[in-house]
PDB file of C-alpha atoms in Angstrom:
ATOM      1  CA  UNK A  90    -106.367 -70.936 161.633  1.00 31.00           C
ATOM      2  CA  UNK A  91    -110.154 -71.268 163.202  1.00 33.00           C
ATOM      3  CA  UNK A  92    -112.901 -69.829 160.997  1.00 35.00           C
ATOM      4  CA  UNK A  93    -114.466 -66.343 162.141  1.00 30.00           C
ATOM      5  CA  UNK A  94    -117.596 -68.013 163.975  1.00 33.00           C
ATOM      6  CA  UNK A  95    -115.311 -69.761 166.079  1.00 33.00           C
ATOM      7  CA  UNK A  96    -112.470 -66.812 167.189  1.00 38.00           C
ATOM      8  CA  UNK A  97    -112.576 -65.124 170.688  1.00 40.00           C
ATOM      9  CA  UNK A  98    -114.861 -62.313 170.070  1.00 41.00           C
ATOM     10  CA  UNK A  99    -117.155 -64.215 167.878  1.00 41.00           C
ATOM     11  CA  UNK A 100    -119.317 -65.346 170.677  1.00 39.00           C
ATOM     12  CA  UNK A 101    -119.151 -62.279 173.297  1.00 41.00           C
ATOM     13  CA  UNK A 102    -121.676 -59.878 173.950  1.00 50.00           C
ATOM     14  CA  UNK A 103    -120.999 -55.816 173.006  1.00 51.00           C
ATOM     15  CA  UNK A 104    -120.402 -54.452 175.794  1.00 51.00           C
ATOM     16  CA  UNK A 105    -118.245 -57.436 176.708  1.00 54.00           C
ATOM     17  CA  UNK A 106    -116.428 -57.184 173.228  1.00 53.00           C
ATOM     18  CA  UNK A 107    -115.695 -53.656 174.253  1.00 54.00           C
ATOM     19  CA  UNK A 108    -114.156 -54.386 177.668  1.00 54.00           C
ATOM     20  CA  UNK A 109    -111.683 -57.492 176.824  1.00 52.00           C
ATOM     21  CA  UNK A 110    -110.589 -55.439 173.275  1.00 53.00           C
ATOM     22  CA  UNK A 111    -109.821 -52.351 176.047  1.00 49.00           C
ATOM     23  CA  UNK A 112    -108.145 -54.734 178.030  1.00 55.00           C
ATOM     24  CA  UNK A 113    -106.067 -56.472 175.055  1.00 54.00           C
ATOM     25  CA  UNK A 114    -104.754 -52.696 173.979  1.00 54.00           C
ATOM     26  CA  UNK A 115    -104.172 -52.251 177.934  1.00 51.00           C
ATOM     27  CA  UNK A 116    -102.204 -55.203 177.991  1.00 64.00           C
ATOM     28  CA  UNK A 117    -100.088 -54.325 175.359  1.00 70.00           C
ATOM     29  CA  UNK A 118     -99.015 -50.801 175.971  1.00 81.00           C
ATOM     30  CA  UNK A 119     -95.270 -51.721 177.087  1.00 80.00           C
ATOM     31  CA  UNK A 120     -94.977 -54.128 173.990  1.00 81.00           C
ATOM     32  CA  UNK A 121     -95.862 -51.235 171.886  1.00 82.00           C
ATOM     33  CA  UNK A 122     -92.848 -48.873 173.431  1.00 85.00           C
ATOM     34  CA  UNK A 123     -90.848 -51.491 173.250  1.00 85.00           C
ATOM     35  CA  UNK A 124     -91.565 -51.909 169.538  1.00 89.00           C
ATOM     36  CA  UNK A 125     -92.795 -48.650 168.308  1.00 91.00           C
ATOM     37  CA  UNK A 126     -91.624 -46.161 170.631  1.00 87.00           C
ATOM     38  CA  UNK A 127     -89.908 -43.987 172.234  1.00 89.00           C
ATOM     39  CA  UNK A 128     -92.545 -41.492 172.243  1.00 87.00           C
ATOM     40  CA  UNK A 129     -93.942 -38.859 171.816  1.00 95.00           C
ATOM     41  CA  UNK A 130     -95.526 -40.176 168.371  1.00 96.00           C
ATOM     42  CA  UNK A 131     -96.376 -43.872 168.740  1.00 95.00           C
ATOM     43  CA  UNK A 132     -98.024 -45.434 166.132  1.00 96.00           C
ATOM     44  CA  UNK A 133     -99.978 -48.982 165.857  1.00 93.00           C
ATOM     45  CA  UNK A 134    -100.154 -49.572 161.892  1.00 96.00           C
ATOM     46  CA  UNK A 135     -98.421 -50.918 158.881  1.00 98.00           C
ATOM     47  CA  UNK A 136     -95.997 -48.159 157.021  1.00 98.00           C
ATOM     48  CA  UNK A 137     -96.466 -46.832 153.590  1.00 98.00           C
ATOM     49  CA  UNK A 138     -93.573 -47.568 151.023  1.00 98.00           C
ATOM     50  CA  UNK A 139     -93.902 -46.224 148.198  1.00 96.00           C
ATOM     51  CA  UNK A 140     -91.976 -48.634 145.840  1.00 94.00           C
ATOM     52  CA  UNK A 141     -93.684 -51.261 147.045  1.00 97.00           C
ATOM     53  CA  UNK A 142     -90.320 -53.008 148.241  1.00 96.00           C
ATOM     54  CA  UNK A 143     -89.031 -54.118 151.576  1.00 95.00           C
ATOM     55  CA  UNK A 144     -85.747 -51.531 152.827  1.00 95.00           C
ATOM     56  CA  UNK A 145     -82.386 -54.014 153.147  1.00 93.00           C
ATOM     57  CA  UNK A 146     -80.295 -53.430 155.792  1.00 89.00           C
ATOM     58  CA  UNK A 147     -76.424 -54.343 156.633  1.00 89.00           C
ATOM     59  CA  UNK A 148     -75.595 -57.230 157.860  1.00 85.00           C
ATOM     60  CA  UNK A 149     -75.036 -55.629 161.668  1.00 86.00           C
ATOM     61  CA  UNK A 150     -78.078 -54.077 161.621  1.00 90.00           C
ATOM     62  CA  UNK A 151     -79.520 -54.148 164.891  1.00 92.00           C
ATOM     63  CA  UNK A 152     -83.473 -54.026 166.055  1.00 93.00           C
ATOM     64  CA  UNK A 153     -83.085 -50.621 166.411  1.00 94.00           C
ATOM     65  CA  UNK A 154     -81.906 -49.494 163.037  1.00 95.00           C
ATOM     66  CA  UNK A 155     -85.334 -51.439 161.924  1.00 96.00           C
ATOM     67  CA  UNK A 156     -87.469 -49.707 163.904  1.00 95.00           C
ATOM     68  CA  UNK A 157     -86.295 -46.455 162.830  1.00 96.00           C
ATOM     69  CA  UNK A 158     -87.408 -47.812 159.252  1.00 97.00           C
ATOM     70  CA  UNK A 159     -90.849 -48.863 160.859  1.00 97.00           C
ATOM     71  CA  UNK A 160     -91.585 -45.818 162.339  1.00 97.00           C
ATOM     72  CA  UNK A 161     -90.236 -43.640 159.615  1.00 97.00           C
ATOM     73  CA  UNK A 162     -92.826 -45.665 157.420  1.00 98.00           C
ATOM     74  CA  UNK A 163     -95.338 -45.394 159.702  1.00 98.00           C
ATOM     75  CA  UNK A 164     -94.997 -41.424 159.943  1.00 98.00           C
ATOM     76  CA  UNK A 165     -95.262 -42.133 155.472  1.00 98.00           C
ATOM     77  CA  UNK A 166     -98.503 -43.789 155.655  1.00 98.00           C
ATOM     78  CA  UNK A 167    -100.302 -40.552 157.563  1.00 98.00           C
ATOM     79  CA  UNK A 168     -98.546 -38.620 155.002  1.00 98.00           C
ATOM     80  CA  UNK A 169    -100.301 -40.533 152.613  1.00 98.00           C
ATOM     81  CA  UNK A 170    -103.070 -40.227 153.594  1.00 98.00           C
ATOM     82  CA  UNK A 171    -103.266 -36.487 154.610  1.00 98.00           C
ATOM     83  CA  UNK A 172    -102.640 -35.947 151.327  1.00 98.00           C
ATOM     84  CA  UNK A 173    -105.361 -37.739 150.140  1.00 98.00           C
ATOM     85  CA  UNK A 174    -107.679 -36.507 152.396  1.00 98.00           C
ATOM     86  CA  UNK A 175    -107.055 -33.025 151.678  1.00 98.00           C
ATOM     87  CA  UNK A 176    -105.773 -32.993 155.472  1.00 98.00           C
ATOM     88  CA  UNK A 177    -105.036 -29.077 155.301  1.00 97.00           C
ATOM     89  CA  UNK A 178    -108.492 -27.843 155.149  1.00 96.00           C
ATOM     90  CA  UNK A 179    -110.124 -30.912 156.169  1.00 98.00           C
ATOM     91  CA  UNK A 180    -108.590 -32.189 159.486  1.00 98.00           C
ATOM     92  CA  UNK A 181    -107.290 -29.055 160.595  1.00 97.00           C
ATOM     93  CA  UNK A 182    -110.107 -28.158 162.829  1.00 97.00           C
ATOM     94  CA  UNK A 183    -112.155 -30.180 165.387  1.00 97.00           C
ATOM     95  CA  UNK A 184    -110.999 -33.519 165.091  1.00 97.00           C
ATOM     96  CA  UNK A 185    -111.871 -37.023 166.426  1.00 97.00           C
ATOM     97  CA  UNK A 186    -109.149 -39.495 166.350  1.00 98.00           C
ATOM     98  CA  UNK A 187    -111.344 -42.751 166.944  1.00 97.00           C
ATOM     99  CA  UNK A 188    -109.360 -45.512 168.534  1.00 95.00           C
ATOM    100  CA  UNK A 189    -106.167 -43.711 169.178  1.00 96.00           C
ATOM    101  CA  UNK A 190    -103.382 -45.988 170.502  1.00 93.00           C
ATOM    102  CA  UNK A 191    -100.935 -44.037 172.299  1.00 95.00           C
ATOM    103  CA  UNK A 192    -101.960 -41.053 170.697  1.00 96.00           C
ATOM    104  CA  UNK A 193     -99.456 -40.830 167.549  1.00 97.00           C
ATOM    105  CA  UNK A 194    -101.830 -40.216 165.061  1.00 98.00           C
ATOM    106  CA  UNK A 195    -103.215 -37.545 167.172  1.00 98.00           C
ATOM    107  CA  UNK A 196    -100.201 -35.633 168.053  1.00 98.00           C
ATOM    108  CA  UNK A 197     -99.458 -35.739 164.408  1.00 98.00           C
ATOM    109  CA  UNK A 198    -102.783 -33.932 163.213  1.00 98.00           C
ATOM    110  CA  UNK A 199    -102.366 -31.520 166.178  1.00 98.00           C
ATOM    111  CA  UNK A 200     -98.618 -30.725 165.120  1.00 98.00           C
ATOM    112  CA  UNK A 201     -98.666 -30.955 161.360  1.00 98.00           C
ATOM    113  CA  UNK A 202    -102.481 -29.799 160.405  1.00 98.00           C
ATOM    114  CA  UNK A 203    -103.263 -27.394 163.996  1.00 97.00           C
ATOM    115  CA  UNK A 204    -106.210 -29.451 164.401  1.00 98.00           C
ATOM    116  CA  UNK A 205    -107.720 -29.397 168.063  1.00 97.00           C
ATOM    117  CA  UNK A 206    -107.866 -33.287 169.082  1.00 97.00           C
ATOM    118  CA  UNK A 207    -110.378 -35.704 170.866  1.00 96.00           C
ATOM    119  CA  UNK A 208    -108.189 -38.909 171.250  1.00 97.00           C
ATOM    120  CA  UNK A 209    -111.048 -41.967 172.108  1.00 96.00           C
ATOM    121  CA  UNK A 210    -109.970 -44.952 173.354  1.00 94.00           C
ATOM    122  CA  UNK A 211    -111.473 -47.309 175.260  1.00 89.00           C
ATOM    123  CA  UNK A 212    -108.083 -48.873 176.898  1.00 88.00           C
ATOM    124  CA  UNK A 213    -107.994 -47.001 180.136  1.00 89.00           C
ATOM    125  CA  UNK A 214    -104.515 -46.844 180.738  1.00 89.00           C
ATOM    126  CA  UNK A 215    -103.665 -44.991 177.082  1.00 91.00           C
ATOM    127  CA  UNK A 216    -105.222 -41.912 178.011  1.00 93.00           C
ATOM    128  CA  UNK A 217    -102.758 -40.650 180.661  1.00 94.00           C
ATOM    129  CA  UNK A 218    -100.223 -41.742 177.983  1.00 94.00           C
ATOM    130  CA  UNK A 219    -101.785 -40.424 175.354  1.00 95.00           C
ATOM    131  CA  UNK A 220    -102.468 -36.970 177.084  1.00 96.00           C
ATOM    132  CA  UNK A 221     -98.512 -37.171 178.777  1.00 95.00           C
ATOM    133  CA  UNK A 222     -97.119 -37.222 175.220  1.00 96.00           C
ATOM    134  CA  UNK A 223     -99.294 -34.472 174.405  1.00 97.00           C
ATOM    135  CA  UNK A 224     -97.734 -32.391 177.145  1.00 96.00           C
ATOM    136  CA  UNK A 225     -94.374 -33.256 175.956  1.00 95.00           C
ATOM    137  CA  UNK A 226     -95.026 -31.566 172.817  1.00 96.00           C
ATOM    138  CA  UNK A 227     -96.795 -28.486 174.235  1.00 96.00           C
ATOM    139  CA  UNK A 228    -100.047 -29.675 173.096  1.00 96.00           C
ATOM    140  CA  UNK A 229    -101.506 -29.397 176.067  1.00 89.00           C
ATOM    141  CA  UNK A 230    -105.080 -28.458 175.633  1.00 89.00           C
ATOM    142  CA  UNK A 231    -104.622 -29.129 172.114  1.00 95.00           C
ATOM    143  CA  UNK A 232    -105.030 -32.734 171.966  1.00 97.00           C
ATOM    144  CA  UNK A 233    -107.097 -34.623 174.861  1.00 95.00           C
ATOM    145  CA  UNK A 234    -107.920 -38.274 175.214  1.00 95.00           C
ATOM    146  CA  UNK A 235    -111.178 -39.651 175.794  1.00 95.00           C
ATOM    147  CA  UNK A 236    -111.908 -43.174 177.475  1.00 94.00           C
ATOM    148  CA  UNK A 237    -115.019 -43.983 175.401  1.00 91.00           C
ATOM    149  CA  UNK A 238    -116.510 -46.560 173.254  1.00 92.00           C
ATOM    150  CA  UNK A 239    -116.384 -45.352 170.085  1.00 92.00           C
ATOM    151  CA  UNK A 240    -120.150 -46.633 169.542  1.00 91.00           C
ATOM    152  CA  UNK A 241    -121.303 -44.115 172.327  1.00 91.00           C
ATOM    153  CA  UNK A 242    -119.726 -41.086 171.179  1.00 90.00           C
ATOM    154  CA  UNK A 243    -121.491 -37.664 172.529  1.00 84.00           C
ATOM    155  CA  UNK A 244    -121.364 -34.088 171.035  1.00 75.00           C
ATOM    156  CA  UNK A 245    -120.588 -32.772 174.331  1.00 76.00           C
ATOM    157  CA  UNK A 246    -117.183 -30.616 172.899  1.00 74.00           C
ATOM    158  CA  UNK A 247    -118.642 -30.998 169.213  1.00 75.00           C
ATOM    159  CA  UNK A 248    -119.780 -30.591 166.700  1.00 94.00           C
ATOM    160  CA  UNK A 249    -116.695 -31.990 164.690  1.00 97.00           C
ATOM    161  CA  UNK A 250    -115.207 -30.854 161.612  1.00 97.00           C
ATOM    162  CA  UNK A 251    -113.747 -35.231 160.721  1.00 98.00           C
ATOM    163  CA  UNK A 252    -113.307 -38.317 162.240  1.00 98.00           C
ATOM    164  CA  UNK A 253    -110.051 -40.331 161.642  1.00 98.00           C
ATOM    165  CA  UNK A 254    -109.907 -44.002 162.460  1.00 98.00           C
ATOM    166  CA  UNK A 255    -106.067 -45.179 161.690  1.00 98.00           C
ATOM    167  CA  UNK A 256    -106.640 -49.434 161.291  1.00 97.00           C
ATOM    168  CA  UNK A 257    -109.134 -49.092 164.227  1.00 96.00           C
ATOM    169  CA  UNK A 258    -112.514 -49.562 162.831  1.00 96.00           C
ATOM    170  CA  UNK A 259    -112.832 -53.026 162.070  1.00 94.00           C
ATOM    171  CA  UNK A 260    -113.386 -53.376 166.033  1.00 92.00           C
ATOM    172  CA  UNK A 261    -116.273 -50.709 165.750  1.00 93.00           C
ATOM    173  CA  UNK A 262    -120.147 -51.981 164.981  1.00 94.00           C
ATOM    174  CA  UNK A 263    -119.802 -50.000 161.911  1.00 96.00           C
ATOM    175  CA  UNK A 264    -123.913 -49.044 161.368  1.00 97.00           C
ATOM    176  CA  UNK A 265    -123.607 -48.337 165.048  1.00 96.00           C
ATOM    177  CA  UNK A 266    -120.567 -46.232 164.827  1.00 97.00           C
ATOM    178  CA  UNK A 267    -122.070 -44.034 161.284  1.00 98.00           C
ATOM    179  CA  UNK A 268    -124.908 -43.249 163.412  1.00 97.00           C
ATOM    180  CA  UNK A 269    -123.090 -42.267 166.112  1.00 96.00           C
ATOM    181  CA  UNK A 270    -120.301 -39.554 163.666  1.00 97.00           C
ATOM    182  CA  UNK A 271    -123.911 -38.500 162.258  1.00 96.00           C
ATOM    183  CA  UNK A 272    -124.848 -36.902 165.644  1.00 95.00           C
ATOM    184  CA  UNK A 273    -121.404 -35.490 166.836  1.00 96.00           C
ATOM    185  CA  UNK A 274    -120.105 -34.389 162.815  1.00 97.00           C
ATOM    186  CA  UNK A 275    -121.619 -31.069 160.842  1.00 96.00           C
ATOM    187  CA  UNK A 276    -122.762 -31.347 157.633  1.00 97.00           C
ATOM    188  CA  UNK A 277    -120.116 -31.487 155.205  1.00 97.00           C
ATOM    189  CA  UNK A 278    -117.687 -33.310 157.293  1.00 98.00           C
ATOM    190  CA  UNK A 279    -115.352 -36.189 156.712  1.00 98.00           C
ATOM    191  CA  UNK A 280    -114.852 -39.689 158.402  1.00 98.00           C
ATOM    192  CA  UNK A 281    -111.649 -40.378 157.540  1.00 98.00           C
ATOM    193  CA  UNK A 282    -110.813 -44.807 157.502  1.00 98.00           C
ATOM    194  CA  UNK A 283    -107.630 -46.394 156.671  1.00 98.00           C
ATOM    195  CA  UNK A 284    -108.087 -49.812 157.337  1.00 98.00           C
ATOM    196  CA  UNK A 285    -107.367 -53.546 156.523  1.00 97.00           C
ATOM    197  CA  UNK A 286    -110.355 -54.997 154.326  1.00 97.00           C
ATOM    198  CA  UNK A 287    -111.129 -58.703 153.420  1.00 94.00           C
ATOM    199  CA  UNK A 288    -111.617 -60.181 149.967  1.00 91.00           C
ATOM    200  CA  UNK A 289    -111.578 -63.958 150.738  1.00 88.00           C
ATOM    201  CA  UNK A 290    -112.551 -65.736 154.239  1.00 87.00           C
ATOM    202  CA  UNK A 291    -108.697 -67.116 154.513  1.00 89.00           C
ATOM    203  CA  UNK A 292    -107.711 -63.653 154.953  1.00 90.00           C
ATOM    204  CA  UNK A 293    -110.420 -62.703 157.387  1.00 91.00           C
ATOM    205  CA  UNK A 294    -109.358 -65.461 159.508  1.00 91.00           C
ATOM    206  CA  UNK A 295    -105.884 -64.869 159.339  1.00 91.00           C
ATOM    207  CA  UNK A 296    -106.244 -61.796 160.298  1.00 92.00           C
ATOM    208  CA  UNK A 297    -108.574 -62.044 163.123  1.00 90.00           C
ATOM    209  CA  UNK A 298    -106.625 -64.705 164.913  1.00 87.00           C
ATOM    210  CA  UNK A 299    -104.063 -62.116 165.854  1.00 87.00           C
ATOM    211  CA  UNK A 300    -106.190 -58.805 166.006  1.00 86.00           C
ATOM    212  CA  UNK A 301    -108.970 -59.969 167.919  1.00 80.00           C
ATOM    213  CA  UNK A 302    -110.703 -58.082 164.876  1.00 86.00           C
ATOM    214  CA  UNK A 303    -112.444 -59.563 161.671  1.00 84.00           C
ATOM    215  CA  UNK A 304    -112.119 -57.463 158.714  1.00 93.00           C
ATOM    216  CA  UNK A 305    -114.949 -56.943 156.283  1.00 95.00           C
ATOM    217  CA  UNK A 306    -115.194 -55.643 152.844  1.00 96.00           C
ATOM    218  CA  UNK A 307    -115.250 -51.885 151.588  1.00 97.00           C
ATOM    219  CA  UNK A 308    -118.804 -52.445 150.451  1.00 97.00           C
ATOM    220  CA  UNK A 309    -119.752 -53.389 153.825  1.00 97.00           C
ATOM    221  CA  UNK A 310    -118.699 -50.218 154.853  1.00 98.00           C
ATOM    222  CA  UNK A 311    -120.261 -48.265 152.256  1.00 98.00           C
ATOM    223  CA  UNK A 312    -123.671 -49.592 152.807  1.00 98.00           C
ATOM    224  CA  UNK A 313    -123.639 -48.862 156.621  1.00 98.00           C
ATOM    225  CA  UNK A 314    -122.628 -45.123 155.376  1.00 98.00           C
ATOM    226  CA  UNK A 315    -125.021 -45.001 153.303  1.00 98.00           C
ATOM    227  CA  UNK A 316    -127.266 -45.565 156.127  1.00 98.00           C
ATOM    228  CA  UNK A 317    -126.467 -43.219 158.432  1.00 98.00           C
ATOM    229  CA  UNK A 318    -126.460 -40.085 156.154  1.00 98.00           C
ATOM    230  CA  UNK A 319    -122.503 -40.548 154.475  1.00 98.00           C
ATOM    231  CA  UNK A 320    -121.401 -40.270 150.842  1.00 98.00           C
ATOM    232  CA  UNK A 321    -117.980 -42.461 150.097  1.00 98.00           C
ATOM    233  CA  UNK A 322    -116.064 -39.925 148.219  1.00 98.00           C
ATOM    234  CA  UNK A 323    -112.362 -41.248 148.222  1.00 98.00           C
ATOM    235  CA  UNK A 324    -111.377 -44.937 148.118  1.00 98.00           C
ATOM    236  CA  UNK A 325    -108.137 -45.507 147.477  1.00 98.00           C
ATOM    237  CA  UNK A 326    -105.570 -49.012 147.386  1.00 98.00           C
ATOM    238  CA  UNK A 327    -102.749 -48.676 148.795  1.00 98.00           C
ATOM    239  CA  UNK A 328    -102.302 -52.913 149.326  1.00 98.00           C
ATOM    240  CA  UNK A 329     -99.117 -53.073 147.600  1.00 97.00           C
ATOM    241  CA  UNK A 330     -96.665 -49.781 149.251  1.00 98.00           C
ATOM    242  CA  UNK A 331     -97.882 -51.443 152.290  1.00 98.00           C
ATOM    243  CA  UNK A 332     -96.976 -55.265 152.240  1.00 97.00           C
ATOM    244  CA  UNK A 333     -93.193 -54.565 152.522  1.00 98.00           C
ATOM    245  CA  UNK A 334     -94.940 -53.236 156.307  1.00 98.00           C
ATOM    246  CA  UNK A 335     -94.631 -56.795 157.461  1.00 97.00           C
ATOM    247  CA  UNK A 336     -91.625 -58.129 156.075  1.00 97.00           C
ATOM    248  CA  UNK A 337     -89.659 -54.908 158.363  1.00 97.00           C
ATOM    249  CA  UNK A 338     -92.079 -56.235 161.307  1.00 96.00           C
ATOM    250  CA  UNK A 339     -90.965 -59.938 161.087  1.00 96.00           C
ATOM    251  CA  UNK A 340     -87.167 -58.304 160.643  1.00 95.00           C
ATOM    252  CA  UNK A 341     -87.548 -56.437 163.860  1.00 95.00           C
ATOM    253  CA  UNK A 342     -89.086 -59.605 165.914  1.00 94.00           C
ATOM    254  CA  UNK A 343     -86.257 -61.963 164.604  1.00 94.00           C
ATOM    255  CA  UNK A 344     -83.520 -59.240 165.392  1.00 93.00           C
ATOM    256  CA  UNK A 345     -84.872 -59.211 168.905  1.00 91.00           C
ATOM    257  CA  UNK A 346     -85.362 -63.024 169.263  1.00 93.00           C
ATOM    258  CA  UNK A 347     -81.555 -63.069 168.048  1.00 92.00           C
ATOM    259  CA  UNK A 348     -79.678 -60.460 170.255  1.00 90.00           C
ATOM    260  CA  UNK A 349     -81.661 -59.579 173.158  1.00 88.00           C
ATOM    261  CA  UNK A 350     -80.883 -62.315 175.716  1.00 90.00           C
ATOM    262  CA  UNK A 351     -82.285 -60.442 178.242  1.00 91.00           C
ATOM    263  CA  UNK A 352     -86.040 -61.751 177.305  1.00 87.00           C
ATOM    264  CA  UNK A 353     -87.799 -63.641 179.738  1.00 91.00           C
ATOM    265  CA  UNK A 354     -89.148 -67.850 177.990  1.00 94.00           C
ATOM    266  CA  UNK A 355     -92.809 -66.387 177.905  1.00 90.00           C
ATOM    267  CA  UNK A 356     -91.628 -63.319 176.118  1.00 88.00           C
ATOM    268  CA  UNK A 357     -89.526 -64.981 173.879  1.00 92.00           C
ATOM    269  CA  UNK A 358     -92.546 -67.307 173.110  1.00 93.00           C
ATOM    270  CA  UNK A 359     -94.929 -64.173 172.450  1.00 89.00           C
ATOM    271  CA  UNK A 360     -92.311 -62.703 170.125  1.00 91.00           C
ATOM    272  CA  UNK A 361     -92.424 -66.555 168.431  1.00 94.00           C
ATOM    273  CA  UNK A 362     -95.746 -66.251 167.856  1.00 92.00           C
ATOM    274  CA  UNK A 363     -95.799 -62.489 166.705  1.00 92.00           C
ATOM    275  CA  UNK A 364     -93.117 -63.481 163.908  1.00 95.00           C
ATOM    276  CA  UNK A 365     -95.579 -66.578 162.853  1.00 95.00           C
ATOM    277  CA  UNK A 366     -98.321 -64.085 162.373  1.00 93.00           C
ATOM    278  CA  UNK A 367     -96.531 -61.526 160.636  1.00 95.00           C
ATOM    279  CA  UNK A 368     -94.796 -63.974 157.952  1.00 96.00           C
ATOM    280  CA  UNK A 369     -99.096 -65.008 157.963  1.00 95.00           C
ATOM    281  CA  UNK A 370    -100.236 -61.678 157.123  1.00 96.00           C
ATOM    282  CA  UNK A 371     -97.422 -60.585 154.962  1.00 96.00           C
ATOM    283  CA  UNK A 372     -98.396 -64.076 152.737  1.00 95.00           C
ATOM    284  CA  UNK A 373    -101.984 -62.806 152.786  1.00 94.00           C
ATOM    285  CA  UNK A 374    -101.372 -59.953 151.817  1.00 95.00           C
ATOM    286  CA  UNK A 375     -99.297 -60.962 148.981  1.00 94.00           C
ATOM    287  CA  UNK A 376    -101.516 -63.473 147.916  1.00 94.00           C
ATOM    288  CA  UNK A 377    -104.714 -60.861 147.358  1.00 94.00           C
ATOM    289  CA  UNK A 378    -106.479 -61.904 150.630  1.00 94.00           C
ATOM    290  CA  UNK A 379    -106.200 -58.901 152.335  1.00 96.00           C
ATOM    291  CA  UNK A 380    -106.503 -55.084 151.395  1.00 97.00           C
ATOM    292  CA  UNK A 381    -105.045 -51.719 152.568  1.00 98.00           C
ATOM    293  CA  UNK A 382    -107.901 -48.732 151.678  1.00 98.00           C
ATOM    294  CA  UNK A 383    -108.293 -45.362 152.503  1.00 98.00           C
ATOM    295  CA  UNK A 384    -111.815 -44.150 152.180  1.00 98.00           C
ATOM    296  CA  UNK A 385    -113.304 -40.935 153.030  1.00 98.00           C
ATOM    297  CA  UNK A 386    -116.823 -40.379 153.632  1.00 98.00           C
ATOM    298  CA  UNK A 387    -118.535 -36.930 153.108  1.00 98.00           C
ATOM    299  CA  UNK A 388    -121.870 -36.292 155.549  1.00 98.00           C
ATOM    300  CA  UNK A 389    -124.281 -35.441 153.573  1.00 93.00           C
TER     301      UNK A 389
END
């Protein structure tokens, strides 16, 4: 694995970082379907288990029966975490969802919590998506997606009651992006982060060659709170009911790599490379050089 000075973002200017990571999520849209869908809740992070241990299966079980685990999993994590986060009086209101994906998390705070819903993104093609799934659920009006960088965020529908970034931050300029919640939040709101710190370089580097993201550490993100006006109230691990996340991932990529023959050589190579990565970060995980936190930040 390259060192963090040396991966592909290292070296790009903002703006520029902002465009090829919009293009990256762009790219990837029918990969996530194809992986985490069908619709209309899509979701782009690990799953919460809470024995900490990986779900067995039959010996027939198919790609499909392991996605249902995923996604069932991933649906536990934001169950988690509402729960921490003391989702039914704080994220029922005027919500940002900051980096959205295709809008699961979204539709899920809408549906669950009656919380009205900016969705920000800054992969153009998400939006429609994002906005089409919202229709699908009658949430029309209730949840609407936003093509913006999440560094230039305006108060134009606010002021917001929280901000939720689900495993999105770590691509934000995180002094940059405080600053920005502490124009667009009222006082006494939340910035809700569940994200993937680092607690050794290995793990930052692992984590980055695949993500196009490099993790920092919780106190990194404390300090740029700090700056802007925030309080870090809530900080909990959740490392361990999440590892068992990427032992179901490399499950589903090897299921599909066995019994799908309709897969093109550069997709089967992709996949390849997707189940090297995962068996990666599931080690790193493991081994203590990467963390699962959810933090929530109070404005002061």
């Amino acid at each position: 694995m390259s060192n963090l000075a040396s991966s592909p973002l290292a070296a790009l200017d903002p703006q520029d970082e902002v465009r090829v990571v919009g293009q990256y999520y762009d790219d990837k849209t029918a990969k996530l379907v194809r992986k985490y869908g069908p619709g209309p809740r899509i979701h782009y992070h690990v799953g919460y288990y809470p024995g900490s241990e990986t779900p067995t299966y039959p010996a027939n079980a198919t790609a499909d029966d392991i996605r249902a685990s995923i996604r069932l999993h991933q649906e536990g994590l934001l169950r988690y975490g509402a729960k921490i986060w003391g989702a039914e009086h704080r994220l029922s209101g005027k919500v940002l969802d900051v980096g959205c994906g295709l809008g699961g998390g979204s539709l899920f705070w809408a549906q669950e919590y009656g919380a009205e819903v900016t969705s920000v993104t800054n992969a153009p093609e998400h939006a429609p998506i994002v906005e089409g799934f919202a229709r699908e659920c009658g949430l029309d009006g209730k949840v609407k997606a936003l093509i913006c960088d999440a560094n230039k965020l305006t108060v134009d529908d606010g002021p917001y009651d929280a901000a939720v970034a689900i495993e999105s931050s770590g691509y934000f300029d995180r002094p940059q992006w405080f600053e920005r919640l502490s124009h667009v939040l009222r006082p006494g709101a939340s910035v809700c982060v569940e994200e993937v710190f680092t607690t050794r370089p290995h793990g930052a580097d692992v984590w980055a060659e695949y993500f196009y993201c490099k993790p920092v550490t919780v106190g990194d993100y404390e300090k740029a709170a700090n700056a802007a006006g925030f309080e870090l109230v809530d900080d909990v691990d959740a490392t361990a009911e999440t590892a068992p996340f990427w032992d179901e991932s490399a499950a589903w990529t090897q299921a599909g790599l066995d019994d799908d023959h309709s897969l093109s050589a550069v997709e089967r190579r992709q996949m390849r490379i997707s189940l090297l990565a995962n068996r990666a970060l599931g080690a790193e995980w493991k081994a203590g050089g990467l963390k699962l936190g959810f933090l929530r930040f109070e404005k002061k």
